[in-house]
Coordinates of C-alpha atoms in Angstrom, one line a residue:
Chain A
X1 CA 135.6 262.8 249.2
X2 CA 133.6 260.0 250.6
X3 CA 134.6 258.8 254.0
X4 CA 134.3 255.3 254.9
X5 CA 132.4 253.9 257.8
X6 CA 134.6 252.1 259.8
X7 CA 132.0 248.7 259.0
X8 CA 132.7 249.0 255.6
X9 CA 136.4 249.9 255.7
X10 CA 136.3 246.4 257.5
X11 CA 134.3 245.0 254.8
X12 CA 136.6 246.3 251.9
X13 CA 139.1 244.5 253.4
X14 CA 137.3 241.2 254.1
X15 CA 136.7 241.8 249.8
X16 CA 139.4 242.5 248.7
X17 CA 141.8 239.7 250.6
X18 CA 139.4 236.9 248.9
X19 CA 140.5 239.0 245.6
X20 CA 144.2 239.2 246.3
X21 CA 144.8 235.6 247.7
X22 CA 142.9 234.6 244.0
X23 CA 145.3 237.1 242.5
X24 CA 148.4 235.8 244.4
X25 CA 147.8 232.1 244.0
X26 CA 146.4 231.8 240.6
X27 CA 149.9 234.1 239.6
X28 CA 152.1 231.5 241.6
X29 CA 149.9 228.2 240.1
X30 CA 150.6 230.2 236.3
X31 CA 154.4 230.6 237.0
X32 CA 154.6 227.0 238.2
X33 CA 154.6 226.1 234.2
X34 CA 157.1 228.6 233.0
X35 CA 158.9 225.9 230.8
X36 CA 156.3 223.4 230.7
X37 CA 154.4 224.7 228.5
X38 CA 153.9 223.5 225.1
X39 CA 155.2 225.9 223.3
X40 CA 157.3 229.4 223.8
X41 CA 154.5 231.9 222.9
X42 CA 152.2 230.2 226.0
X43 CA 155.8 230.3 228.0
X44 CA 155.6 234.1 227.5
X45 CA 152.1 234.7 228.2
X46 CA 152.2 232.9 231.4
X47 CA 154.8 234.8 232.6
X48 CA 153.5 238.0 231.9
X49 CA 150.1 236.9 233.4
X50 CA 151.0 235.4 236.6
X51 CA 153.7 238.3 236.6
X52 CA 150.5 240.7 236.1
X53 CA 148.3 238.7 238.7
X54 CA 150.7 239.0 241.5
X55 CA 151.6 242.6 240.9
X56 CA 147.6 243.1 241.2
X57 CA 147.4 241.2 244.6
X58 CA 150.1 243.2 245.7
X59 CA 148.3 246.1 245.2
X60 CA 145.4 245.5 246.6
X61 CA 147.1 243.8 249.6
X62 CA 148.3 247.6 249.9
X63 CA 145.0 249.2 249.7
X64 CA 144.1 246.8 252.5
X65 CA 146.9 247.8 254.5
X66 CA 145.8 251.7 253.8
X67 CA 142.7 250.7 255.4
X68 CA 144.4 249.6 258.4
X69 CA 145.1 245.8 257.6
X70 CA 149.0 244.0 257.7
X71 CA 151.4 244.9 255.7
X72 CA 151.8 243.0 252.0
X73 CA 154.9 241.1 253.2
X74 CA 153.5 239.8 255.8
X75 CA 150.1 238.9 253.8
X76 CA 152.4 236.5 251.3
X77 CA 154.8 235.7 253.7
X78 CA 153.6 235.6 257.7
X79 CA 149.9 235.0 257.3
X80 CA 148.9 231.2 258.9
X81 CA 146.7 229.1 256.4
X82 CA 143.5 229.6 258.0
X83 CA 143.6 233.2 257.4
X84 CA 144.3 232.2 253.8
X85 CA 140.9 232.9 251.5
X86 CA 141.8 232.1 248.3
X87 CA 139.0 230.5 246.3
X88 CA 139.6 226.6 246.2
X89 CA 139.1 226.4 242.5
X90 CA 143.2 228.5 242.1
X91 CA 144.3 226.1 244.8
X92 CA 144.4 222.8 242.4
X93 CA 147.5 221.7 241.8
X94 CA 148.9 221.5 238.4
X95 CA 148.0 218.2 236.4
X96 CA 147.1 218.5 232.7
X97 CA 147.7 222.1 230.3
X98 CA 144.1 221.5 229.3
X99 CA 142.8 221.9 232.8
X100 CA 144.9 224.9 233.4
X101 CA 143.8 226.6 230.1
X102 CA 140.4 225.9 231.0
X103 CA 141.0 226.8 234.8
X104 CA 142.7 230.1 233.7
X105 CA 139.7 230.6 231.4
X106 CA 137.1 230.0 234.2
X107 CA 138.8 232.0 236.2
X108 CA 138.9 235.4 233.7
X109 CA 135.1 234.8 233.5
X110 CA 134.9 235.3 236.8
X111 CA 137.2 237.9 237.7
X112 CA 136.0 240.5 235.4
X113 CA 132.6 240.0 236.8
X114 CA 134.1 240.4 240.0
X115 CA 135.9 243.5 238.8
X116 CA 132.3 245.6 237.6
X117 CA 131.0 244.1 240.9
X118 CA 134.1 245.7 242.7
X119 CA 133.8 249.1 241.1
X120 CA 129.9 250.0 242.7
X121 CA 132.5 250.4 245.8
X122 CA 133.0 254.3 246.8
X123 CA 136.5 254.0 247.3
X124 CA 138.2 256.1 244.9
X125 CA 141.5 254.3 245.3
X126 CA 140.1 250.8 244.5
X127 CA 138.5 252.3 241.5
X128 CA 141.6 253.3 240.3
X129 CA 143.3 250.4 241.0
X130 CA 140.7 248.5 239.2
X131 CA 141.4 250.7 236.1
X132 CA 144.7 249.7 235.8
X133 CA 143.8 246.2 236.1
X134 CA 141.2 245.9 233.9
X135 CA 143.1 247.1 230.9
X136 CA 145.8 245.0 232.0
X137 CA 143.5 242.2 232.4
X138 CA 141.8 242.6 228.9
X139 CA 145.5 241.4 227.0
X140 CA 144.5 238.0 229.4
X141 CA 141.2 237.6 228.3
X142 CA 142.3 237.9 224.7
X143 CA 144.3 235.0 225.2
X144 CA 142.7 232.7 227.7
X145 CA 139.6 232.8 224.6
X146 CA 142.2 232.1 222.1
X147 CA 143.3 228.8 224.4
X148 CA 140.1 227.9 225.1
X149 CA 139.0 227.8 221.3
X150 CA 141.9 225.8 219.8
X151 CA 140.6 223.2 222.7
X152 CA 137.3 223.4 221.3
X153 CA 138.0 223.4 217.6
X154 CA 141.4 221.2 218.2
X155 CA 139.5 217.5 217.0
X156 CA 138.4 214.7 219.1
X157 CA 141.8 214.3 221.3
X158 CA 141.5 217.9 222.4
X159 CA 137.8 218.0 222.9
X160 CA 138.3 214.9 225.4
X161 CA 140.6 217.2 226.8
X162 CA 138.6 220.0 227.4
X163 CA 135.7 217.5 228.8
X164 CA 137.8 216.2 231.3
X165 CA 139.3 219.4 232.1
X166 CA 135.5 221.3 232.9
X167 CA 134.6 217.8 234.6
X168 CA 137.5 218.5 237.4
X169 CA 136.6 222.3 237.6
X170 CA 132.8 222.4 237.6
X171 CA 132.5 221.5 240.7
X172 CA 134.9 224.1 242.5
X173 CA 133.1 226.9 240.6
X174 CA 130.9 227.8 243.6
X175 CA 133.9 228.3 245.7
X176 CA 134.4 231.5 243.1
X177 CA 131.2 233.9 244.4
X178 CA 131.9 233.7 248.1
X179 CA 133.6 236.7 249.6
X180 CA 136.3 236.3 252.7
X181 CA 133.7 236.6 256.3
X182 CA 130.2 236.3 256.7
X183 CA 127.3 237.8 254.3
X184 CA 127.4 240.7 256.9
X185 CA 130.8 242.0 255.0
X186 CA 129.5 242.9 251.1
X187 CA 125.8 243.5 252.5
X188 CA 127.1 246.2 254.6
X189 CA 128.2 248.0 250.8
X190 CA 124.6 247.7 250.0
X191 CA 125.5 247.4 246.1
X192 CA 123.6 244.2 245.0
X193 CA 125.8 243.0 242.3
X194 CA 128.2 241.7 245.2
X195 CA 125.9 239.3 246.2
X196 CA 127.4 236.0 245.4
X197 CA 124.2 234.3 244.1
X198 CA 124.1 237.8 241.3
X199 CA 128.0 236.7 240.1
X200 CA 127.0 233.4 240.1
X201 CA 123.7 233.9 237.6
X202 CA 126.1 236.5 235.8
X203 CA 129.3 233.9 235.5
X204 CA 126.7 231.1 234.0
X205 CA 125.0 233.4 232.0
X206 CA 128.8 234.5 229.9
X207 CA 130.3 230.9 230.2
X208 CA 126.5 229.9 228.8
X209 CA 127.0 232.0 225.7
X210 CA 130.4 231.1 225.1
X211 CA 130.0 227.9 225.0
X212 CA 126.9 227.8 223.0
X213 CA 129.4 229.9 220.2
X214 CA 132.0 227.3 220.9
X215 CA 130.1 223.9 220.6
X216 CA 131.5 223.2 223.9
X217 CA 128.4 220.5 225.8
X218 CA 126.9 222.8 228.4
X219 CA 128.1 221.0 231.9
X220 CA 124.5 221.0 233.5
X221 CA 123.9 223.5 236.5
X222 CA 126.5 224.8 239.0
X223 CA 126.6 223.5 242.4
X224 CA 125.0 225.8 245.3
X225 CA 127.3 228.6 247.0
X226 CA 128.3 226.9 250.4
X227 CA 128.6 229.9 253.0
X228 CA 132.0 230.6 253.8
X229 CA 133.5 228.5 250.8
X230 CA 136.7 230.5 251.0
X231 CA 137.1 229.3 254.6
X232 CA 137.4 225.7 253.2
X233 CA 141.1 225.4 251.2
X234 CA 142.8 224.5 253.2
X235 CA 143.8 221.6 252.2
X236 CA 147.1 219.7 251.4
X237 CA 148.1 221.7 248.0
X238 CA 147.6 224.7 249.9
X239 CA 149.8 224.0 252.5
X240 CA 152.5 223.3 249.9
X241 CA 152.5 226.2 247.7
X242 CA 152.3 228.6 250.7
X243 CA 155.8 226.6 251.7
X244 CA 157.1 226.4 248.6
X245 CA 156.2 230.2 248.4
X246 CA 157.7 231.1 251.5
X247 CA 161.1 229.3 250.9
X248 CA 163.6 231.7 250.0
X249 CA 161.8 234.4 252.8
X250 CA 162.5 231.9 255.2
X251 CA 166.6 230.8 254.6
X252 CA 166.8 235.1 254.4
X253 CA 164.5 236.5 256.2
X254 CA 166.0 239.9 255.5
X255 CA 166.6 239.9 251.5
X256 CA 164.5 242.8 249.7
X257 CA 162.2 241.7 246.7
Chain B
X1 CA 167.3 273.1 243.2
X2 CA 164.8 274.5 240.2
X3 CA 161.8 272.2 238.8
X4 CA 163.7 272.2 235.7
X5 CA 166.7 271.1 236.9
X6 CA 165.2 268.0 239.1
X7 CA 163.7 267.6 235.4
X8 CA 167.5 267.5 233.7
X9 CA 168.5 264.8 236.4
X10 CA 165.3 262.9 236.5
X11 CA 166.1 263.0 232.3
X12 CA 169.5 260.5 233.1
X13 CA 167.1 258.1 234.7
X14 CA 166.8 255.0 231.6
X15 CA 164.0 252.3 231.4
X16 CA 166.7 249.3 232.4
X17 CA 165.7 247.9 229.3
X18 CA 165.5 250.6 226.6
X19 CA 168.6 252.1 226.5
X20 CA 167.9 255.8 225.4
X21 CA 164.6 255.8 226.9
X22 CA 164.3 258.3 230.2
X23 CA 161.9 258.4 232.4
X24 CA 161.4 261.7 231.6
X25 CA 160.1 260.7 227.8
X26 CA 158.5 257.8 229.0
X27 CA 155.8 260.0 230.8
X28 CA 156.2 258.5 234.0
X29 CA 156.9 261.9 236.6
X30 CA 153.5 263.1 237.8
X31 CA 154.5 265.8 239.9
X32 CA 157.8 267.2 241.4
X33 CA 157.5 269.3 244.4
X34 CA 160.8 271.5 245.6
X35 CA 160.9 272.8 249.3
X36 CA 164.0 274.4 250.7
X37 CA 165.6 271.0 252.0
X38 CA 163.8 267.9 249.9
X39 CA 162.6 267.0 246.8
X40 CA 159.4 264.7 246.7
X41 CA 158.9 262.8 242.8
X42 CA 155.8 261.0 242.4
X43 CA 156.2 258.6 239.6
X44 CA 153.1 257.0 237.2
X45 CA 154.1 253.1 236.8
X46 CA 153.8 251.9 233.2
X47 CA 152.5 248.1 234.6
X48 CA 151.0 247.4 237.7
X49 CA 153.7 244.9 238.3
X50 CA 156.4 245.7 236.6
X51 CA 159.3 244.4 238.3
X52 CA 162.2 247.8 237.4
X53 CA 160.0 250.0 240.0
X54 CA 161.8 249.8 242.9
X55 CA 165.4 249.8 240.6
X56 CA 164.1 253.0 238.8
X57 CA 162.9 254.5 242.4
X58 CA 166.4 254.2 243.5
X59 CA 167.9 255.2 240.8
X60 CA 165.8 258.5 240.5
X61 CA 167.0 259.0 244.2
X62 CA 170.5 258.6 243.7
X63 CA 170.1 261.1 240.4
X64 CA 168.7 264.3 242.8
X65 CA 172.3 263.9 245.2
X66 CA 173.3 265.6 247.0
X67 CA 169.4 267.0 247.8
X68 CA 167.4 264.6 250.0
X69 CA 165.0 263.2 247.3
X70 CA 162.1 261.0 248.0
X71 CA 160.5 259.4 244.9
X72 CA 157.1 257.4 245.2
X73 CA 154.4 255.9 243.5
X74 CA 151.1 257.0 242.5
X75 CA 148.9 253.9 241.8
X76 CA 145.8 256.3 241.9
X77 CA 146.0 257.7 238.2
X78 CA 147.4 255.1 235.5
X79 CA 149.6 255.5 233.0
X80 CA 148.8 255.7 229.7
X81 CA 151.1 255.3 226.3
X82 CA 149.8 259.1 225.5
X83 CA 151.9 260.0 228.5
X84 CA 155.0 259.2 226.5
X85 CA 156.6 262.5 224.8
X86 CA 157.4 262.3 221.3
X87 CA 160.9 262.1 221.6
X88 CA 160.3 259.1 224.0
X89 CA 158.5 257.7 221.2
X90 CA 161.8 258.6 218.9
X91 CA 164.0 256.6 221.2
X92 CA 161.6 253.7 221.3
X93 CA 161.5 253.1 217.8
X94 CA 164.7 253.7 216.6
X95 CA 165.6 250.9 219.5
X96 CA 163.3 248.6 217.3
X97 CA 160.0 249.1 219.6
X98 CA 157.0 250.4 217.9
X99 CA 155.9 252.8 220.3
X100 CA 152.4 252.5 221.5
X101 CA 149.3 252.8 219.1
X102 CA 145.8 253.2 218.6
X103 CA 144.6 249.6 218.4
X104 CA 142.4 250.0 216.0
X105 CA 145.0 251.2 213.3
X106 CA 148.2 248.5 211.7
X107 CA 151.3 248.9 213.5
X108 CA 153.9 250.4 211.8
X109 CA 157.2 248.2 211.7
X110 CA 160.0 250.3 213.5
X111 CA 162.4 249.0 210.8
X112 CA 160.9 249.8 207.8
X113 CA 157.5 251.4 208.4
X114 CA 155.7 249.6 206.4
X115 CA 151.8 248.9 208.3
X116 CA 151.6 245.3 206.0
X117 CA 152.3 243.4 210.0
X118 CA 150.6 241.2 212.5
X119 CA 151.3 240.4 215.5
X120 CA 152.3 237.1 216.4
X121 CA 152.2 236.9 220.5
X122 CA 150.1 239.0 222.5
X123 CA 152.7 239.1 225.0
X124 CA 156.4 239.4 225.0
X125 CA 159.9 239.5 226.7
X126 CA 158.2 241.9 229.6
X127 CA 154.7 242.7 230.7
X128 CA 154.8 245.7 228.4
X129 CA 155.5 244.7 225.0
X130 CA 153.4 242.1 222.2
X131 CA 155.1 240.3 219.8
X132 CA 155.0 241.3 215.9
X133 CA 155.9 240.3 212.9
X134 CA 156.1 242.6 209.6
X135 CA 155.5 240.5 206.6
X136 CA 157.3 243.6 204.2
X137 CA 161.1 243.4 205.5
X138 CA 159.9 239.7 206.8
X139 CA 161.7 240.7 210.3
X140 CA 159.9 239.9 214.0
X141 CA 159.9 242.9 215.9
X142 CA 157.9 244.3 219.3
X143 CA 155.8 247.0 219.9
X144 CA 154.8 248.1 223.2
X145 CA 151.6 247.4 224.1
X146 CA 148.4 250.3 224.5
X147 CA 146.5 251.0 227.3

C-alpha cells in the first residue's frame, strides 16, 4: 500500500475538485436539453451522459471527502462560488446544438487526456475509479465523434455551424489544462503529464488529427494557459446554474436524493 | 444466519427494472461477511451512476430482517457483464434484453436469435442498455451494454 504524504493528499484533492466541478456542470449544462434536442436518439444519449458525468463527480467528490475534504452534498449544494473550479469553457450557457455538440466534443478530447494524466497518480482508489469511468466514458466518445462528423459532412448550412460553434469555444480551451490551486498542487505528484502545458500540446495534437480526417479548417493556435484559469468563472451563468441547481435543496433542505 | 442463506434472501432482491433479474444473477454481491449479531453485504454497482443504488441498498437491507444488515458499495473493483451468472443472463433475455456480449461478435436478437442486427442508439432507456434493431424478425429490441 502506498501512503500519501499529507502534500499530496492535499494536492489530489485540489485535482480532482477541478475534475468533478467539470463532471458536475458539464452533466447539469447536458440535462438542460433533455427535450430540446433534435431528435429522440440525441434525447437519450444526453441523458445517459450527463446522468454518467454527474454520477462520476459524485464519486470523485467522495474520494475527496476520503481524503479528508467536505462531504459531496455539501460540494453540490453548500459550496460558495468562489470555491467553485469548474473550467469556464462547461460554464457557457446553452445557445445553439451545434455549439454544444462541438462543446461536448471538445470537452471528451480533453477529459480522456486528463484521465491517462490522472492515472500516473498512486492512489489505488482513483485508479479504480478511473476504470470505471473510462469504459463508461468510451460509449460518449463514440457518440460525441459521430455528432461531430454529421456537422462536418452535414453540407454548407451545417459546416457554418460548426465554424461558428469552434469560433465561440476556441478561446475558452485554455481554461481546460489548469488544475484547481497553484502549480505547487500537480508538481508536488512529480508525474509530468499533469503539467497543463503537456495536456495542452496533447489536446491540440488529437483535435489536430481529427480534424485534418474531418476537413474541419484548423482554428489557428490555442490561446496561452492563464495561471489559475479555474479561479476565473465566475461569472453570471455560473451563478445561475449553481441556483438553479440548488433549488429544490433549498425549499427541502431535508429530502434524500 | 448461514452465507447461503443471506444468499437465498439477497436472491429476492430484483433490478427495479428487470423483473426476474436478482441481484444475485446480476453479479453484483462481492462479499458477504456473517458475525454473530450483523451482516455486512458489499455490493459491485453495474454504473457509476446508476440511480436504483440506494433503492436496491435498502431493499437488500430490509431482505436480511430481522438480522442487523449493512449493505455498501464497493466503487474500488468494477463490475463487469462476466460477473452476471448464466441464469441472470436467462432472465435477461427472455425479458427481451440481450444480455451483455463480446463487442466484437453480432448480437444476437433476444426474440429470435438471429445475429443479422444493428444497433440503432448507442444509448437507451437507462445508462445500461444500447438500442438495437434485428433486421430478421424486423423488431427493435435492447441489449445491455459491455464493459
Amino acid at each position: 500500500m502506498i501512503l500519501l504524504s499529507p502534500t499530496q493528499a492535499r494536492s489530489i484533492q485540489w485535482l480532482l475538485t477541478s475534475v468533478a466541478d467539470d463532471e458536475w456542470i458539464i452533466g447539469h449544462r447536458g440535462s438542460e436539453w433533455l427535450a430540446e434536442t433534435p431528435n429522440l436518439e440525441d434525447d437519450l444519449a444526453l441523458s445517459s451522459i450527463s446522468q454518467d458525468e454527474m454520477g462520476h463527480a459524485q464519486l470523485l467528490y467522495h474520494l475527496i471527502e476520503g481524503l479528508g475534504g467536505p462531504s459531496p452534498d455539501h460540494q453540490v449544494y453548500d459550496r460558495p462560488i468562489d470555491r467553485w473550479h469548474p473550467a469556464g469553457l462547461v460554464t457557457l450557457p446553452r445557445q445553439d446544438w451545434a455549439e454544444w455538440v462541438t462543446r461536448q466534443y471538445f470537452y471528451e478530447v480533453f477529459d480522456e487526456i486528463r484521465r491517462q494524466a490522472l492515472d500516473t497518480i498512486p492512489f489505488p482508489s482513483l485508479s479504480s475509479a478511473l476504470l470505471s469511468i473510462q469504459r463508461e466514458e468510451s460509449y460518449h466518445t463514440r457518440y460525441v465523434h459521430t455528432q461531430i462528423q454529421s456537422l462536418a459532412f452535414g453540407g454548407a448550412v451545417a459546416e457554418d455551424h460548426l465554424a461558428q460553434a469552434i469560433a465561440v469555444d476556441w478561446p475558452f480551451i485554455p481554461s481546460l489544462f489548469t488544475w484547481g490551486g497553484d502549480d505547487s498542487t500537480w508538481q508536488s505528484l512529480q508525474s509530468p503529464v499533469l503539467d497543463p502545458e503537456a495536456m495542452k500540446a496533447a489536446f491540440e495534437a488529437t483535435v489536430h488529427q481529427q480534424f485534418v480526417m474531418w476537413n474541419i479548417p484548423w482554428p489557428g493556435a490555442l490561446g496561452s494557459i492563464a495561471p489559475q484559469g479555474r479561479d476565473q468563472c465566475h461569472n453570471p451563468a455560473m451563478a445561475q446554474v449553481l441556483s438553479e441547481m440548488a433549488t429544490v435543496r433549498h425549499i427541502a433542505p431535508e429530502s434524500g436524493w | 444466519m448461514t452465507r447461503d442463506m443471506v444468499l437465498e434472501r439477497l436472491s429476492t432482491v430484483n433490478d427495479p427494472e428487470i423483473p426476474d433479474l436478482s441481484i444475485v444473477d446480476l453479479g453484483m454481491v462481492e462479499s458477504i461477511i456473517v458475525t454473530h449479531e450483523r451482516v455486512h453485504v458489499t455490493l459491485r454497482p453495474t454504473f457509476v451512476a446508476c440511480p436504483a443504488l440506494d433503492w436496491i441498498r435498502d431493499r437488500a437491507e430490509a431482505a436480511l430482517q430481522p438480522m442487523k444488515a449493512h449493505v455498501s458499495y464497493d466503487f474500488d473493483h468494477p463490475w463487469s457483464g462476466n460477473d452476471m451468472t448464466a441464469q441472470g443472463r436467462r432472465h435477461l433475455q427472455s425479458f427481451g434484453i440481450a444480455p451483455p456480449q463480446d463487442p466484437s461478435h453480432a448480437v444476437s436478437c433476444p426474440l429470435c436469435q438471429s445475429q443479422d442486427t444493428y444497433q440503432s442508439s448507442i444509448f437507451g432507456a437507462t445508462l445500461c442498455r444500447s438500442l438495437y434493431y434485428c433486421k430478421n424478425c424486423q423488431q427493435p429490441f435492447e441489449a445491455w451494454k459491455p464493459t
